[in-house]
Coordinates of C-alpha atoms in Angstrom, one line a residue:
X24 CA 24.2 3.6 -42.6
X25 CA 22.6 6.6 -44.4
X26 CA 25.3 9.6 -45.8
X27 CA 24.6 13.1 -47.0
X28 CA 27.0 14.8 -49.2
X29 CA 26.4 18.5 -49.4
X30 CA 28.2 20.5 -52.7
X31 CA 27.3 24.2 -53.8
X32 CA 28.4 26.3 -51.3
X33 CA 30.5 29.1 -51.8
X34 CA 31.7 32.9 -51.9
X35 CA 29.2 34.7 -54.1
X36 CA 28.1 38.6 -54.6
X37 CA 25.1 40.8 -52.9
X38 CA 22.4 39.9 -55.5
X39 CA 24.2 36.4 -57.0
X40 CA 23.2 33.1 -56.9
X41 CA 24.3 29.8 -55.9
X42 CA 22.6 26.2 -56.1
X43 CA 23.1 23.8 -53.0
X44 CA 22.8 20.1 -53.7
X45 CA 22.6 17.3 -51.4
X46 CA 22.4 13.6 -51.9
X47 CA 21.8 11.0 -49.6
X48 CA 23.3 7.0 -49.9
X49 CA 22.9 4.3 -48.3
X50 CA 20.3 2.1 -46.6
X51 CA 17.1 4.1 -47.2
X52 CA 13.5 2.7 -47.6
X53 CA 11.8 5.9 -48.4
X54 CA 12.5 9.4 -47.8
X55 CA 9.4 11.7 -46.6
X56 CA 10.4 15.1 -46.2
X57 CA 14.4 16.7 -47.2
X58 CA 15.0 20.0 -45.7
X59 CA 17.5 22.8 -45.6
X60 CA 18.5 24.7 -42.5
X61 CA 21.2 27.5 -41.9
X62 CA 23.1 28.8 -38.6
X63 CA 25.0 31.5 -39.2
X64 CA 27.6 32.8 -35.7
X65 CA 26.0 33.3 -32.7
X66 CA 22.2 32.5 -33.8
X67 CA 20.3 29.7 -34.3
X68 CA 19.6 27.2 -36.5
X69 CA 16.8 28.1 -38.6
X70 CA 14.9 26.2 -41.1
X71 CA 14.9 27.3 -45.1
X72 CA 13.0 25.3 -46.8
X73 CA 11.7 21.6 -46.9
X74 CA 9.9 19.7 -49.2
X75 CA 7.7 16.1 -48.6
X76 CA 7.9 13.2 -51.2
X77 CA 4.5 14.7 -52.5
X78 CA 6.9 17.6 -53.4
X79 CA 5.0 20.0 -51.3
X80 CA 7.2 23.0 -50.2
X81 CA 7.1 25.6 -47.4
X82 CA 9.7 28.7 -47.1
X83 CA 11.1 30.6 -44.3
X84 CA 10.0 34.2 -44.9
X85 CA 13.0 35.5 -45.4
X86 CA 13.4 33.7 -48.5
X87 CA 10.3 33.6 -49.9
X88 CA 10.7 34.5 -53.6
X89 CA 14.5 34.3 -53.7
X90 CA 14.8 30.4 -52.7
X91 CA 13.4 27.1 -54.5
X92 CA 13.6 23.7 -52.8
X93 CA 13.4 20.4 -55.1
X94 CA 14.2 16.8 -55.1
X95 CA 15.1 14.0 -57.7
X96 CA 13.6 11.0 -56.0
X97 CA 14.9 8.9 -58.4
X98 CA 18.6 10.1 -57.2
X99 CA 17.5 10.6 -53.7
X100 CA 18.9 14.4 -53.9
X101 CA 17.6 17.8 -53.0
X102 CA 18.6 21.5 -53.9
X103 CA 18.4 24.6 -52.7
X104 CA 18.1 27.0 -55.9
X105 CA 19.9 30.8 -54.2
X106 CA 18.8 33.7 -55.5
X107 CA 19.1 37.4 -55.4
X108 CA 21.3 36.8 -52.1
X109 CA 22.2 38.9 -49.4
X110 CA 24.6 38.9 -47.0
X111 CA 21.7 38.2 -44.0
X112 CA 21.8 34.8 -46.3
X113 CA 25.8 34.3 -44.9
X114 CA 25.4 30.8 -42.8
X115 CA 26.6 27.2 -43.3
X116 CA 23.8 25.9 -44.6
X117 CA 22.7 21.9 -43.7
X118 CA 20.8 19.3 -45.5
X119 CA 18.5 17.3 -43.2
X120 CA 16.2 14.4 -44.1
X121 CA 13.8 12.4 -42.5
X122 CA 13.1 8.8 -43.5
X123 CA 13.1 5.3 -42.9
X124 CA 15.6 2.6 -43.3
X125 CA 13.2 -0.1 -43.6
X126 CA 9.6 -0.6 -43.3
X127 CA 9.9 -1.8 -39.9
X128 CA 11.6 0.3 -38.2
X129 CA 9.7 2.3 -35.7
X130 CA 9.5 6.4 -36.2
X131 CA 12.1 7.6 -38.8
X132 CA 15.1 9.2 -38.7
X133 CA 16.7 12.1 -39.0
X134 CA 20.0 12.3 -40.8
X135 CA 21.9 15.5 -41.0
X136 CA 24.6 16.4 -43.7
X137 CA 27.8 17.7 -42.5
X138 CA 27.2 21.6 -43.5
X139 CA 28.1 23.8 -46.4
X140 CA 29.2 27.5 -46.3
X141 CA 27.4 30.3 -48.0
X142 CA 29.2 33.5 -47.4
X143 CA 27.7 36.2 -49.4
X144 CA 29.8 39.6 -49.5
X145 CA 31.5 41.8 -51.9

């Protein structure tokens, strides 16, 4: 069994900042790429951020400059760094990582945290 624990989320300002954290336990050989995705009401989910174990990065647009992804292999955690946000930012925002068990197992998994909300208004 393979948890994520989401913690960060919150009520903040227009232009405020908030730092999403989520770390994953349990049975877990490796860990190749931790992502953050947000669905606010009636749209859909949309991808934020990820990052691989080579700590590559890519951004949605719409964050670009405002957002930074990283990860503490070590503790098996990622964060989602919230900057200068707007109230288009307002979603419940979900961890999601890929990885493998064990090295046998087949194609990895994907194992999705249970959702944090980010409601930014004044």
């Amino acid at each position: 069994q393979v948890q994520l624990v989401e913690s960060g989320g919150g009520l903040v300002q227009p232009g405020g900042s908030l730092r999403l954290s989520c770390a994953a336990s349990g049975t877990i050989f490796t860990i190749y790429v931790m992502r953050w995705y947000r669905q606010a009401p009636g749209k859909q989910r949309e991808l934020v951020a990820a990052i691989t174990s080579g700590d590559t990065t890519n951004y949605a647009d719409s964050v670009k400059g405002r957002f930074t992804i990283s990860r503490d292999n070590a503790q098996n955690t990622v964060d989602l760094q919230m900057n200068s946000l707007k109230p288009e930012d307002t979603a419940v925002y979900y961890c999601n990582v890929e990885l493998k068990m064990t090295l046998a197992a087949w194609v990895p998994v994907q194992v999705w945290g249970q959702g944090t909300q980010v409601t930014v208004s004044s």
